[in-house]
Tab-separated table of C-alpha atoms in Angstrom:
chain	number	residue	atom	x	y	z
A	23	MET	CA	65.520	92.491	94.288
A	24	SER	CA	67.421	89.325	93.418
A	25	PRO	CA	70.790	88.486	95.023
A	26	ARG	CA	72.442	88.980	91.624
A	27	THR	CA	70.914	92.469	91.251
A	28	SER	CA	71.909	93.334	94.806
A	29	ALA	CA	75.485	92.156	94.216
A	30	ALA	CA	75.719	94.160	90.989
A	31	GLY	CA	74.487	97.282	92.793
A	32	SER	CA	77.003	96.744	95.569
A	33	LEU	CA	79.835	96.382	93.063
A	34	GLN	CA	78.744	99.471	91.172
A	35	LYS	CA	78.675	101.428	94.433
A	36	SER	CA	82.192	100.180	95.282
A	37	ALA	CA	83.686	100.851	91.832
A	38	PRO	CA	85.008	104.339	92.758
A	39	VAL	CA	86.832	102.814	95.733
A	40	PHE	CA	88.504	100.163	93.583
A	41	SER	CA	89.363	102.783	90.969
A	42	ALA	CA	90.895	105.109	93.566
A	43	LEU	CA	92.953	102.275	95.038
A	44	GLY	CA	94.224	101.266	91.603
A	45	ASP	CA	97.085	103.749	91.839
A	46	GLU	CA	100.334	102.997	93.690
A	47	THR	CA	100.658	106.527	95.084
A	48	ARG	CA	97.121	106.504	96.462
A	49	LEU	CA	97.687	103.079	98.031
A	50	ARG	CA	100.796	104.465	99.724
A	51	LEU	CA	98.839	107.458	100.998
A	52	ILE	CA	96.146	105.176	102.426
A	53	ALA	CA	98.825	103.061	104.128
A	54	LEU	CA	100.405	106.165	105.661
A	55	LEU	CA	97.062	107.469	106.893
A	56	CYS	CA	96.137	104.082	108.369
A	57	ALA	CA	99.435	103.911	110.234
A	58	GLY	CA	99.817	107.534	111.239
A	59	GLY	CA	96.376	108.959	111.876
A	60	ALA	CA	95.518	112.417	110.544
A	61	LEU	CA	98.448	113.880	108.611
A	62	SER	CA	99.190	117.092	106.756
A	63	ILE	CA	100.255	117.188	103.128
A	64	ALA	CA	103.752	118.177	104.297
A	65	GLN	CA	103.882	115.023	106.427
A	66	LEU	CA	102.562	112.900	103.573
A	67	THR	CA	105.201	114.194	101.158
A	68	ALA	CA	108.151	114.087	103.580
A	69	GLY	CA	110.965	111.937	102.238
A	70	THR	CA	109.380	111.529	98.801
A	71	ASP	CA	109.851	113.188	95.451
A	72	ILE	CA	106.087	113.688	95.027
A	73	THR	CA	104.985	117.305	94.967
A	74	ARG	CA	102.427	118.666	97.375
A	75	GLN	CA	100.223	119.541	94.412
A	76	ALA	CA	100.309	115.929	93.173
A	77	VAL	CA	99.493	114.579	96.646
A	78	THR	CA	96.619	117.047	96.917
A	79	LYS	CA	95.172	115.730	93.646
A	80	HIS	CA	95.553	112.122	94.800
A	81	LEU	CA	93.929	112.952	98.140
A	82	GLN	CA	90.996	114.548	96.307
A	83	VAL	CA	90.464	111.322	94.310
A	84	LEU	CA	90.528	109.370	97.573
A	85	ALA	CA	88.124	111.856	99.168
A	86	ASP	CA	85.736	111.630	96.206
A	87	ALA	CA	85.734	107.840	96.691
A	88	GLY	CA	84.970	108.336	100.403
A	89	LEU	CA	88.263	106.851	101.596
A	90	VAL	CA	89.718	109.953	103.258
A	91	ARG	CA	88.417	113.206	104.645
A	92	ASP	CA	90.030	116.483	105.459
A	93	LEU	CA	89.778	118.365	108.702
A	94	TRP	CA	91.130	121.657	109.832
A	95	GLN	CA	93.286	122.000	112.926
A	96	GLY	CA	93.884	125.687	113.310
A	97	ARG	CA	95.258	126.828	109.948
A	98	GLU	CA	96.496	123.364	109.037
A	99	ARG	CA	94.550	121.006	106.807
A	100	LEU	CA	94.898	117.387	107.879
A	101	TRP	CA	93.764	114.248	106.112
A	102	GLU	CA	92.502	111.085	107.756
A	103	PHE	CA	91.424	107.650	106.606
A	104	GLU	CA	87.713	106.758	106.507
A	105	ALA	CA	87.335	102.991	106.904
A	106	GLY	CA	83.608	102.777	106.108
A	107	ARG	CA	83.883	102.827	102.315
A	108	LEU	CA	86.724	100.334	102.352
A	109	ASP	CA	84.612	98.027	104.505
A	110	GLU	CA	81.810	98.283	101.925
A	111	ALA	CA	84.256	97.391	99.144
A	112	ARG	CA	85.516	94.428	101.167
A	113	ARG	CA	81.951	93.187	101.551
A	114	SER	CA	81.549	93.448	97.761
A	115	LEU	CA	84.635	91.297	97.305
A	116	ASP	CA	83.272	88.839	99.861
A	117	THR	CA	80.076	88.586	97.791
A	118	ILE	CA	82.097	87.855	94.657
A	119	ALA	CA	84.115	85.228	96.531
A	120	GLN	CA	80.917	83.545	97.713
A	121	GLN	CA	79.537	83.527	94.165
A	122	TRP	CA	82.751	81.928	92.890
A	123	ASP	CA	82.678	79.353	95.679
A	124	ARG	CA	79.096	78.395	94.791
A	125	ALA	CA	79.898	78.229	91.070
A	126	LEU	CA	82.959	76.058	91.690
A	127	ALA	CA	80.962	73.769	93.992
A	128	ARG	CA	78.321	73.326	91.272
A	129	LEU	CA	81.032	72.585	88.718
A	130	LYS	CA	82.674	70.085	91.036
A	131	ALA	CA	79.340	68.362	91.675
A	132	ARG	CA	78.663	68.079	87.934
A	133	LEU	CA	82.118	66.710	87.221
A	134	GLU	CA	81.827	64.135	89.970
A	135	ASP	CA	78.440	62.879	88.672
């Protein structure tokens, strides 16, 4: 498999993560979960005008992307951040950055010749 094919596969695998993070509410939920550990929907909606039903839908999108997971503590459903998928997405962005750096270096070399 060529590096280009590998990079394309990595980006395709990370696309759901980038899509899930493309919403302001979901970004806020991720930030809260990163800062506060496992939280209930009541805790996630406290002090906001977002309904519990809306937060539940956003959390499901994040869960489908592998960014959060739910766990049960007694009768309470808690949500926590899963860093693994975000790390994969970061590595995809690093690959793109390296490709851009190489392309810009080639362009610079050609312009200087």
